[in-house]
Amino acid sequence: MENTTLDHLPTGRKATVSRLLAPQGEQLRLMELGFIPGRTVSALQAAPWGDPVAYAVCGAVIALRRDDASRILIH
Amino acid sequence: MDAASGPVIALVGNPNVGKSTLFNALTHLNQHTGNWPGKTVEVARGRYLYQGGTYTLVDLPGTYSLHPGSAEEEVTRDYLLSGEADVTLVVVDATCLERNLALVLQVTAAAWPVVVCVNLLDEAARKHIQVDLGKLQALLGCPVTGAAARSGRGLSQLQALLAETIAAPPPPLPSDPPAAGLCPCRQAAVLAARAQEIAAQAVTADEETAHRLDRRLDRVLTSRKGGIPVMLLLLAGILWLTMAGANVPSALLSDLLFGLREPLRQLLEGMGAPWWAVGALVDGVYQTTAWVVSVMLPPMAIFFPLFTLLEDAGYLPRVAFNMDHFFHRAGAHGRQALTMCMGLGCNACGVMGCRIIQSPRERLIAILTNAFMPCNGRFPTLIALISLFFTAGTGLWRSLWSALLLMGCIVLAVAMTLWSSRLLSATVLKGLPSAFSLELPPYRFPRLGQVLVRSVLDRTLFVLGRAVTVAAPAGLIIWVAANVTIGEQSILLHLAGLLEGPGRLLGMDGVILLAFFLGFPANEIVVPCILMGYLSAGTLVGYEGLPQLHAILTANGWTAATALSVLVFTLFHFPCGTTCLTIWRETRSLRWTALAIVLPLAVGVILCSAIHWMSVLLPV
């Protein structure tokens, strides 16, 4: 998969986190939750109105809103 | 360490790894647990005895890291750095070890000695995840033990290991924290890489099959088409069981308690007590307490255990996930749904629970709107009003219909919460939504027996406690107000007279409005206040139990429109005294506290006036 952001990952697909574009404080929070460059992340399922989306990362399930997911670069 | 409390053990871990369950299992205390991240917002302390020695356990709020980020993380970090603890116990989730290990690595760099407890081993086994505890211990360089705190497995080994570590701490790790001196993000990356390395060696699992059941459940419970209908069905089901199940015990309790009233009166009179003492005790204290117990206890002892089962299973974060879209559009945080669920139990708890929302703006929105959710003290009033004035049909249909109406009340409360959240974020609390993340924890099979017994007992004690501490003194005060006369009328009726005008404009009357004011310390006593107000007018004989309530109310001019106004005003008026105090403590601002009072009151006044004018213009 070419470079894109996490909010564009279709549900049921996997990708690798390449970079975080968020400001440092938020970057840290995302990393604590498991969105760390090099990690595999898969989009599990969108909420009833399409937002937020649940992602599997580091063995846990974390829901992010599309705005926040758009700050995570994946490949 | 001091002699009485013994060595101090700090309990640290990611949110929702079972710290509170472990804490309760060890201390035999009853800190509330629930399967969702952020349940513990305050530091809890407890003690246990092990081989003749006392140990103090400090349960710290769950945290993903020790980096300063949110209030909870600061509480945990400051506590660890204070050095009060003789040993730090890091609890980790066996089913999600890798991410948990990053915290372990941070803690071992900040505090020593450290003991690691790999919890939820039972759940990991079910998911075919194997953790090699020996290898983990070798790789981490600190003592490691395994446990399944929910079933009590591994606790004695843990106690032994803690005692051993306190008595003879292992040598500290070589002072080469792998990430010291780097910027926090680099540091986090280095720690995460190390955690990944350790997890890869100590854990064997098949990612695909491990979480299959969770994924399947989520595909139903949070799906695009099914998520919301299933949520409403679950709510309706719980409400139906509550309404249908509470009828009989409510009637039995009411018969029993009000049947004892006259013998009590005769007993007191026989002892030669003066009329006012008999009146104050029997018609004031006893009657109000009996009302609160018979009306409040049965529905609460059914609703909350059922709700707790859903909570224990891990369903509440899914509710927040399903509902986040609405909160996003209202400029609020999705975790507000969790604080609203807490508000159903008690608004003061809900307001405190708002600490799980990090952004100050979104937290304020959640605090200011929490009282829109009907709490423990108002819920049964809604149930009583619905079953007195708005039921239709018989048998099964009757209870289903009532449950649907009650659900309507809750949906209305949620809608008004969202609407006023939106109003706040468009006016006094303008701002962009903060970053949102919500962990959806694994589903856990609820501990049926334990949850039901514990929760029924808890609620019973809670309601009985409120009956004694709130209803009894309130009953005394109201009786005095209803029986001490100034001029021709009692104090109560004088006050009600003052409120008659505004009460009428809201589709109610002076007595009802006065009862809401008198219910400020506790909403439970609103209906008994109304009753005493009407009865003190002296036109009717004493209250004999629920069936007579309808007669008393209609004799005082109640119509369906009056009942509807009271229903709406019960949902939306000022928060109770305890909640107001909690709001002030959480915000430290009189202005925000005042707004938290005015906001629901304004909504109630607008809706009730609308109902009043509709009933005047469109007489049924």
XYZ file of C-alpha atoms in Angstrom:
695
model
C 0.000 0.000 0.000
C 1.389 3.414 -0.924
C 1.817 6.215 1.594
C -1.454 7.494 2.949
C -3.036 8.346 6.291
C -4.739 5.947 8.687
C -8.230 7.350 8.114
C -7.976 6.098 4.516
C -7.302 2.511 5.550
C -10.365 0.444 4.548
C -11.868 -1.690 7.302
C -10.525 -5.192 7.328
C -7.139 -4.080 5.940
C -3.705 -3.864 7.572
C -0.900 -1.350 7.227
C 2.286 -0.249 8.962
C 2.576 3.026 10.858
C 5.292 5.147 9.260
C 5.142 8.533 10.943
C 3.020 10.645 13.288
C 2.144 14.162 12.178
C 0.523 15.305 15.414
C 1.972 17.916 17.783
C 4.348 16.411 20.352
C 1.916 16.042 23.269
C -0.600 14.217 21.151
C 2.096 12.218 19.395
C 3.108 10.881 22.771
C -0.448 9.858 23.611
C -0.814 8.048 20.291
C 2.468 6.230 20.897
C 1.380 5.211 24.398
C -1.718 3.690 22.857
C 0.462 1.675 20.487
C 0.550 3.784 17.311
C 4.320 3.565 17.025
C 6.233 3.819 13.742
C 6.923 0.299 12.470
C 3.877 -1.266 14.127
C 1.170 -3.063 12.222
C -2.282 -1.593 12.588
C -5.523 -2.933 11.189
C -8.823 -1.138 10.770
C -11.487 -3.297 12.395
C -14.728 -1.470 12.131
C -16.373 1.943 11.866
C -18.997 3.129 14.352
C -22.638 3.324 13.212
C -22.188 6.754 11.603
C -18.805 5.970 10.081
C -16.791 7.784 12.728
C -14.862 6.910 14.899
C -13.088 3.785 13.657
C -11.757 0.963 15.860
C -8.177 -0.126 15.153
C -6.284 -3.156 16.410
C -2.783 -2.219 17.452
C -0.338 -3.824 19.904
C -2.964 -6.381 20.924
C -5.493 -3.759 22.024
C -8.451 -2.130 20.287
C -8.353 1.655 20.143
C -11.011 3.872 18.595
C -9.889 7.103 16.930
C -11.912 9.800 15.219
C -11.067 10.303 11.540
C -9.559 13.730 12.289
C -7.051 12.145 14.632
C -6.403 9.134 12.409
C -5.542 11.516 9.568
C -2.433 12.508 11.522
C -0.992 9.014 11.334
C 0.936 8.198 8.152
C 0.865 4.564 7.076
C 2.295 2.464 4.276
C 6.723 3.079 56.582
C 5.055 3.457 59.966
C 4.463 0.715 62.474
C 0.653 0.627 62.249
C 0.178 0.507 58.501
C 3.266 -1.555 57.701
C 5.016 -1.503 54.333
C 3.299 0.450 51.561
C 2.666 -1.153 48.173
C 1.773 1.117 45.239
C -0.487 -0.442 42.617
C 0.284 0.817 39.101
C -0.847 -0.279 35.647
C -2.533 0.560 32.363
C -6.222 1.370 32.657
C -8.508 -1.655 32.869
C -5.952 -4.362 33.682
C -7.748 -5.358 36.891
C -5.895 -3.237 39.467
C -9.082 -2.508 41.398
C -10.142 -6.165 41.246
C -6.745 -7.145 42.633
C -7.004 -4.399 45.247
C -10.428 -5.652 46.345
C -9.338 -9.284 46.351
C -6.351 -8.523 48.572
C -7.931 -6.006 50.947
C -11.484 -7.417 51.001
C -12.638 -3.850 50.449
C -15.150 -2.978 47.827
C -13.708 -0.400 45.499
C -16.036 -0.220 42.508
C -14.706 -2.043 39.442
C -15.965 -2.006 35.902
C -14.725 -3.203 32.562
C -13.804 0.148 31.121
C -10.672 2.263 31.235
C -10.550 5.054 33.786
C -12.863 3.630 36.416
C -10.533 4.616 39.252
C -10.222 8.385 39.401
C -9.148 8.667 43.001
C -6.407 7.054 45.011
C -7.807 4.290 47.221
C -6.005 2.819 50.217
C -6.556 -0.501 51.913
C -4.755 -2.977 54.143
C -4.242 -6.687 54.303
C -2.624 -9.105 56.705
C -0.061 -11.597 55.514
C 1.718 -13.960 57.907
C 1.096 -11.683 60.855
C 2.302 -8.495 59.140
C 0.137 -5.597 57.953
C 0.586 -4.280 54.414
C -0.924 -1.094 52.984
C -2.045 -1.121 49.371
C -2.426 2.130 47.407
C -4.548 1.794 44.241
C -3.409 4.492 41.787
C -5.448 5.586 38.744
C -4.685 3.641 35.579
C -2.084 5.214 33.346
C -0.532 4.413 29.975
C 2.762 6.055 30.849
C 4.474 8.277 33.370
C 4.847 11.177 30.956
C 2.949 14.171 32.225
C -0.187 14.211 30.097
C -3.365 13.933 32.070
C -4.273 14.489 35.699
C -4.263 10.747 36.446
C -0.797 10.303 35.035
C 0.475 13.125 37.187
C -1.137 11.625 40.298
C 0.589 8.315 39.601
C 3.958 9.830 38.683
C 4.036 12.216 41.655
C 3.109 9.415 43.999
C 5.862 7.131 42.729
C 8.441 9.910 42.886
C 7.350 10.805 46.455
C 9.001 7.571 47.570
C 6.272 6.660 50.080
C 5.878 3.196 48.608
C 8.207 0.452 49.799
C 7.534 -1.508 46.647
C 5.732 -0.743 43.390
C 3.480 -3.436 42.027
C 2.901 -3.064 38.285
C -0.154 -4.981 37.135
C -0.103 -5.955 33.466
C -2.676 -7.506 31.163
C -1.551 -10.903 29.864
C -3.699 -10.484 26.759
C -2.033 -7.211 25.796
C 1.407 -7.612 27.292
C 3.470 -5.670 24.813
C 1.874 -2.286 25.376
C 1.783 -2.861 29.122
C 5.512 -3.567 29.182
C 6.340 -0.036 28.044
C 4.898 1.184 31.346
C 6.818 -1.475 33.300
C 10.060 -0.229 31.740
C 9.219 3.362 32.688
C 8.337 2.393 36.246
C 11.512 0.371 36.779
C 13.482 3.467 35.768
C 11.547 5.696 38.225
C 10.976 3.486 41.275
C 12.636 0.477 42.922
C 11.978 -2.271 43.907
C 9.314 -3.265 41.413
C 7.197 -6.428 41.305
C 5.301 -7.293 38.121
C 2.008 -9.143 38.328
C 0.801 -10.592 35.021
C -2.958 -10.519 35.543
C -5.848 -11.935 33.514
C -3.987 -15.184 32.849
C -7.353 -16.988 32.721
C -8.503 -14.751 29.924
C -5.196 -15.166 28.111
C -5.512 -18.961 28.367
C -8.967 -18.778 26.824
C -7.475 -16.851 23.949
C -4.566 -19.300 23.623
C -2.043 -16.670 24.609
C 0.864 -18.133 26.599
C 3.103 -15.968 28.744
C 6.456 -17.408 29.874
C 6.718 -15.808 33.315
C 10.259 -17.115 33.964
C 11.558 -15.649 30.733
C 9.764 -12.379 31.430
C 11.405 -12.172 34.851
C 14.833 -12.793 33.343
C 14.320 -10.176 30.632
C 12.872 -7.494 32.910
C 15.267 -8.060 35.803
C 12.551 -7.772 38.456
C 10.365 -10.375 40.189
C 7.367 -11.508 38.118
C 4.315 -13.499 39.163
C 1.066 -14.462 37.466
C -2.519 -14.106 38.648
C -6.167 -14.249 37.701
C -7.481 -11.744 40.240
C -11.135 -12.183 39.297
C -11.106 -15.808 40.376
C -8.580 -15.207 43.146
C -5.831 -17.335 41.571
C -2.208 -16.444 42.264
C -2.965 -14.071 45.135
C -1.053 -15.968 47.829
C 2.009 -16.300 45.578
C 1.758 -12.573 44.919
C 1.567 -11.799 48.640
C 4.565 -14.041 49.288
C 6.556 -12.387 46.507
C 5.706 -8.891 47.790
C 6.698 -9.789 51.361
C 9.933 -11.315 50.109
C 10.770 -8.328 47.913
C 10.114 -5.867 50.746
C 12.217 -7.890 53.181
C 15.112 -8.315 50.750
C 14.893 -5.998 47.724
C 16.681 -7.326 44.648
C 19.682 -5.326 43.454
C 18.609 -2.379 41.317
C 18.903 -2.707 37.549
C 22.166 -1.409 36.064
C 21.694 2.364 35.932
C 21.522 2.487 32.183
C 17.969 3.524 31.456
C 17.940 2.880 27.736
C 16.202 6.098 26.892
C 17.451 8.632 29.454
C 18.186 12.065 28.099
C 16.164 11.707 24.923
C 13.116 13.784 24.050
C 9.878 12.152 25.295
C 8.848 10.926 21.841
C 12.192 9.288 21.115
C 12.128 7.877 24.618
C 8.686 6.386 24.049
C 9.869 4.871 20.761
C 12.944 3.317 22.386
C 10.876 1.891 25.259
C 8.262 0.575 22.840
C 10.955 -1.178 20.793
C 12.362 -2.767 23.944
C 8.846 -3.813 25.028
C 8.225 -5.370 21.627
C 11.495 -7.290 21.873
C 10.634 -8.643 25.341
C 7.062 -9.515 24.385
C 8.247 -11.329 21.279
C 10.399 -13.609 23.448
C 7.990 -14.144 26.369
C 4.613 -14.424 24.644
C 3.308 -17.007 22.226
C -0.003 -16.236 20.607
C -1.822 -16.338 17.343
C -3.056 -12.789 16.815
C -5.653 -13.910 14.301
C -7.446 -16.449 16.499
C -6.796 -14.826 19.894
C -9.381 -12.091 19.566
C -11.802 -13.783 17.191
C -14.759 -13.837 19.586
C -14.291 -10.165 20.565
C -14.193 -9.158 16.916
C -17.349 -11.132 16.190
C -19.220 -9.563 19.095
C -18.076 -6.112 18.037
C -19.272 -6.750 14.500
C -22.776 -7.067 15.970
C -22.715 -4.680 18.919
C -21.020 -1.765 17.173
C -22.015 -2.369 13.578
C -23.345 0.300 11.285
C -26.828 -1.162 11.106
C -27.066 -3.079 14.350
C -25.126 -0.997 16.873
C -27.800 1.508 17.820
C -30.821 -0.857 17.644
C -29.044 -3.411 19.835
C -28.170 -0.646 22.303
C -31.795 0.507 22.510
C -33.016 -3.084 22.815
C -30.643 -3.766 25.693
C -31.772 -0.589 27.452
C -35.438 -1.395 26.878
C -34.874 -4.924 28.146
C -33.264 -3.748 31.358
C -35.968 -1.144 31.937
C -38.689 -3.686 31.274
C -37.206 -6.158 33.752
C -36.978 -3.298 36.245
C -40.573 -2.142 35.801
C -42.081 -5.620 35.657
C -39.950 -6.990 38.455
C -40.298 -4.089 40.884
C -44.101 -4.060 40.997
C -44.642 -6.975 43.308
C -41.848 -6.325 45.820
C -42.798 -2.627 45.874
C -46.393 -3.458 46.757
C -45.289 -6.011 49.367
C -42.862 -3.580 50.998
C -45.446 -0.831 50.919
C -48.099 -3.077 52.536
C -45.665 -4.254 55.160
C -44.218 -0.850 56.070
C -47.499 1.064 56.037
C -49.206 -1.801 57.853
C -46.758 -1.281 60.700
C -47.537 2.413 60.948
C -50.721 2.236 62.998
C -49.381 -0.332 65.494
C -46.376 1.988 65.887
C -48.680 4.931 66.525
C -50.662 2.939 69.100
C -47.472 1.812 70.779
C -46.228 5.391 71.114
C -49.608 6.648 72.301
C -49.764 3.787 74.789
C -46.426 4.914 76.171
C -48.024 8.282 76.835
C -46.141 10.236 74.165
C -47.644 13.692 73.425
C -49.560 14.096 70.130
C -46.810 16.135 68.468
C -44.127 13.568 69.229
C -46.323 10.786 67.837
C -47.126 12.865 64.750
C -43.522 13.875 64.099
C -42.246 10.316 64.490
C -45.030 8.405 62.764
C -46.326 10.800 60.091
C -43.014 12.586 59.608
C -40.011 10.344 60.078
C -41.583 6.908 59.642
C -43.858 7.714 56.718
C -41.174 9.461 54.660
C -38.657 6.705 55.336
C -41.209 4.020 54.500
C -42.007 5.790 51.232
C -38.355 6.048 50.222
C -37.680 2.405 51.037
C -40.769 0.919 49.372
C -40.623 3.047 46.225
C -36.869 3.359 45.762
C -35.510 0.016 46.819
C -37.100 -2.551 44.457
C -36.418 -0.788 41.130
C -32.898 0.178 42.158
C -32.125 -3.334 43.376
C -33.120 -4.652 39.943
C -31.864 -1.955 37.579
C -28.350 -1.548 38.907
C -27.346 -5.207 39.098
C -28.436 -5.611 35.462
C -26.599 -2.472 34.442
C -23.525 -3.668 36.333
C -23.604 -6.922 34.354
C -23.336 -4.938 31.115
C -20.574 -2.850 32.635
C -18.687 -5.921 33.830
C -18.957 -7.505 30.393
C -17.286 -4.459 28.818
C -20.293 -3.094 26.957
C -20.166 0.535 28.184
C -17.138 1.579 26.086
C -19.050 0.242 23.057
C -21.897 2.596 23.967
C -19.414 5.470 23.967
C -18.064 4.237 20.608
C -21.549 4.045 19.072
C -22.570 7.437 20.422
C -19.356 9.357 19.733
C -20.650 10.690 16.436
C -23.288 12.728 18.299
C -20.844 13.973 20.895
C -18.392 14.929 18.162
C -21.079 16.971 16.454
C -21.996 18.593 19.773
C -18.342 19.616 20.202
C -18.009 17.253 23.141
C -15.917 14.187 23.966
C -17.132 10.637 23.328
C -16.158 9.565 26.833
C -18.951 11.829 28.088
C -21.239 8.853 27.383
C -19.383 6.938 30.105
C -19.782 9.779 32.607
C -23.493 9.872 31.762
C -23.782 6.168 32.549
C -22.195 6.911 35.925
C -24.687 9.764 36.341
C -27.518 7.245 36.142
C -26.253 5.906 39.452
C -25.438 9.230 41.067
C -24.776 12.593 39.462
C -22.096 13.452 41.987
C -20.197 10.292 40.943
C -20.797 11.164 37.296
C -19.336 14.644 37.796
C -16.261 13.176 39.450
C -15.984 10.591 36.686
C -15.571 13.457 34.200
C -11.892 13.350 35.114
C -11.525 10.671 32.443
C -11.882 13.485 29.896
C -8.541 15.225 29.568
C -9.461 18.357 27.643
C -10.625 20.969 30.193
C -13.223 22.386 27.805
C -14.831 19.050 27.039
C -14.623 18.009 30.670
C -16.534 21.144 31.702
C -19.232 20.386 29.146
C -19.601 16.897 30.623
C -19.687 18.267 34.197
C -22.238 20.982 33.443
C -24.623 18.600 31.698
C -24.322 15.531 33.945
C -27.433 16.369 35.979
C -29.538 15.865 32.835
C -29.238 12.129 33.450
C -31.832 10.922 35.990
C -29.982 9.560 39.016
C -30.806 6.930 41.599
C -32.929 9.426 43.542
C -35.076 10.499 40.589
C -35.368 7.300 38.599
C -37.936 5.662 40.918
C -39.998 8.872 40.937
C -40.183 8.610 37.154
C -41.202 4.967 37.451
C -43.900 5.791 40.020
C -45.305 8.643 37.899
C -45.357 6.524 34.758
C -47.101 3.627 36.451
C -49.657 5.918 38.111
C -50.608 8.114 35.178
C -49.396 6.776 31.862
C -49.982 3.055 31.751
C -52.186 1.321 29.244
C -53.294 -2.254 28.756
C -52.804 -5.108 31.172
C -50.209 -7.701 32.086
C -47.250 -7.963 29.742
C -48.336 -5.071 27.535
C -48.682 -2.822 30.519
C -45.107 -3.384 31.679
C -43.710 -3.214 28.130
C -45.489 0.071 27.518
C -44.226 1.510 30.814
C -40.691 0.409 29.976
C -40.939 2.119 26.594
C -42.129 5.336 28.245
C -39.266 5.164 30.719
C -36.885 4.628 27.838
C -38.426 7.688 26.220
C -37.487 9.657 29.349
C -33.888 8.479 29.095
C -33.699 9.167 25.369
C -35.073 12.661 26.062
C -32.450 13.138 28.794
C -29.688 12.066 26.393
C -31.049 14.317 23.651
C -31.147 17.312 25.998
C -27.614 16.516 27.175
C -26.391 16.562 23.582
C -28.354 19.674 22.727
C -27.080 21.624 25.732
C -23.534 20.343 25.154
C -23.777 21.749 21.680
C -25.166 25.006 23.019
C -22.279 25.263 25.486
C -19.632 24.564 22.874
C -21.176 27.149 20.574
C -21.270 29.844 23.267
C -19.347 29.947 26.544
C -17.155 26.915 25.878
C -16.050 27.516 22.312
C -13.169 25.496 20.993
C -11.986 22.737 18.709
C -12.568 19.130 19.692
C -9.481 17.688 21.350
C -7.823 14.468 20.271
C -10.107 11.541 20.941
C -9.107 8.026 21.762
C -11.097 5.323 23.433
C -9.896 1.872 24.298
C -12.398 -0.911 23.648
C -11.370 -3.517 26.219
C -11.842 -7.229 25.603
C -15.280 -8.568 26.503
C -15.265 -10.503 29.737
C -17.840 -12.978 30.841
C -19.547 -11.163 33.745
C -19.180 -12.804 37.130
C -22.928 -13.364 37.368
C -23.267 -14.522 40.960
C -20.740 -12.123 42.373
C -22.011 -9.096 40.455
C -25.651 -9.751 41.256
C -25.169 -10.446 44.950
C -22.705 -7.592 45.419
C -24.719 -5.106 43.440
C -28.072 -5.961 45.051
C -26.469 -5.685 48.471
C -24.714 -2.423 47.573
C -27.868 -0.814 46.246
C -29.932 -2.031 49.186
C -27.431 -0.618 51.634
C -27.197 2.593 49.621
C -30.961 3.140 49.499
C -31.413 2.184 53.148
C -28.521 4.474 54.075
C -30.126 7.348 52.195
C -33.471 6.550 53.831
C -31.940 6.887 57.285
C -29.571 9.799 56.690
C -31.759 11.864 54.363
C -35.384 10.790 54.371
C -35.764 10.450 58.148
C -34.517 13.954 59.081
C -36.268 15.470 56.067
C -39.515 13.799 57.167
C -39.156 15.375 60.591
C -38.544 18.860 59.191
C -41.400 18.646 56.704
C -43.788 17.391 59.361
C -42.902 20.333 61.582
C -43.393 22.724 58.662
C -46.716 21.096 57.861
C -48.003 21.252 61.448
C -46.675 24.472 62.919
C -49.169 27.144 61.960
C -48.720 30.851 61.567
C -52.095 32.527 61.559
C -54.560 30.206 59.878
C -52.098 28.148 57.847
C -49.095 25.872 58.335
C -45.630 27.110 57.391
C -45.598 24.571 54.564
C -48.785 25.946 53.030
C -47.591 29.543 53.468
C -44.470 28.672 51.485
C -46.492 26.710 48.931
C -48.773 29.727 48.589
C -45.787 31.888 47.665
C -44.852 29.427 44.934
C -48.399 28.883 43.678
C -48.078 31.435 40.849
C -44.824 30.195 39.310
C -45.913 26.607 39.952
C -49.107 27.116 37.932
C -47.158 28.637 35.044
C -45.117 25.445 34.926
C -48.218 23.266 34.843
C -47.767 22.231 38.476
C -48.762 23.931 41.736
C -47.124 25.596 44.743
C -46.887 22.404 46.777
C -45.100 20.535 43.965
C -42.645 23.336 43.309
C -41.963 23.660 47.036
C -41.341 19.906 47.177
C -38.639 20.249 44.501
C -36.952 22.963 46.566
C -37.239 20.859 49.720
C -35.776 17.997 47.708
C -32.578 19.970 47.088
C -30.616 17.948 49.669
C -31.926 14.741 48.112
C -34.338 14.172 45.255
C -35.776 11.055 46.883
C -38.052 13.098 49.141
C -39.856 15.120 46.467
C -42.961 12.903 46.288
C -43.281 12.394 50.055
C -43.055 16.198 50.404
C -45.861 16.641 47.894
C -47.927 14.104 49.815
C -47.364 15.771 53.142
C -48.229 19.129 51.647
C -51.538 17.826 50.361
C -52.325 15.837 53.491
C -51.588 18.778 55.792
C -54.402 20.688 54.090
C -56.450 18.250 56.118
C -58.943 17.275 53.456
C -57.836 13.665 53.273
C -57.035 10.850 55.620
C -53.508 9.455 55.899
C -51.571 7.869 53.096
C -52.046 4.103 53.015
C -49.689 2.944 50.279
C -49.170 3.225 46.547
C -52.707 2.541 45.227
C -54.024 5.458 47.256
C -51.403 7.842 45.892
C -53.273 8.253 42.624
C -56.469 9.158 44.510
C -54.687 11.742 46.664
C -53.013 13.358 43.669
C -56.128 13.546 41.488
C -58.119 14.900 44.452
C -55.586 17.744 44.478
C -56.163 18.603 40.863
C -53.580 16.428 39.131
C -54.249 15.654 35.485
C -52.109 13.787 32.974
C -50.612 17.170 32.024
C -49.643 17.829 35.671
C -48.002 14.426 35.872
C -46.155 15.061 32.612
C -44.874 18.412 33.909
C -43.691 16.783 37.128
C -42.031 14.037 35.093
C -40.190 16.560 32.924
C -39.270 18.749 35.895
C -37.956 15.668 37.711
C -35.675 15.071 34.733
C -34.613 18.692 34.345
C -34.252 20.972 37.343
C -31.322 22.016 39.513
C -28.848 19.280 40.538
C -29.098 18.064 44.152
C -26.980 19.610 46.916
C -24.283 16.930 46.853
C -23.902 17.251 43.090
C -23.646 21.052 43.297
C -20.944 20.711 45.936
C -19.079 18.182 43.794
C -19.318 20.463 40.754
C -17.845 23.276 42.809
C -15.063 21.023 44.100
C -14.238 19.827 40.584
C -14.349 23.261 38.912
C -13.383 25.510 41.850
C -15.603 28.117 40.256
C -18.867 29.576 41.493
C -19.627 30.730 37.975
C -19.528 27.233 36.473
C -21.430 25.825 39.445
C -24.122 28.467 38.935
C -24.302 27.618 35.240
C -24.627 23.914 36.101
C -27.664 24.851 38.196
C -29.237 27.277 35.744
C -28.806 25.168 32.605
C -31.005 22.161 33.497
C -33.411 24.468 35.345
C -33.871 26.609 32.248
C -34.523 23.528 30.127
C -37.085 22.288 32.675
C -38.819 25.672 32.883
C -39.046 25.990 29.098
C -40.365 22.455 28.583
C -42.852 22.654 31.475
C -44.195 26.028 30.330
C -44.636 24.565 26.867
C -46.535 21.596 28.307
C -48.676 23.965 30.379
C -49.627 26.145 27.412
C -50.305 23.164 25.233
C -52.621 21.718 27.877
C -54.393 25.071 28.184
C -54.746 25.580 24.443
C -55.448 21.976 23.530
C -57.612 20.647 26.343
C -57.895 16.878 26.160
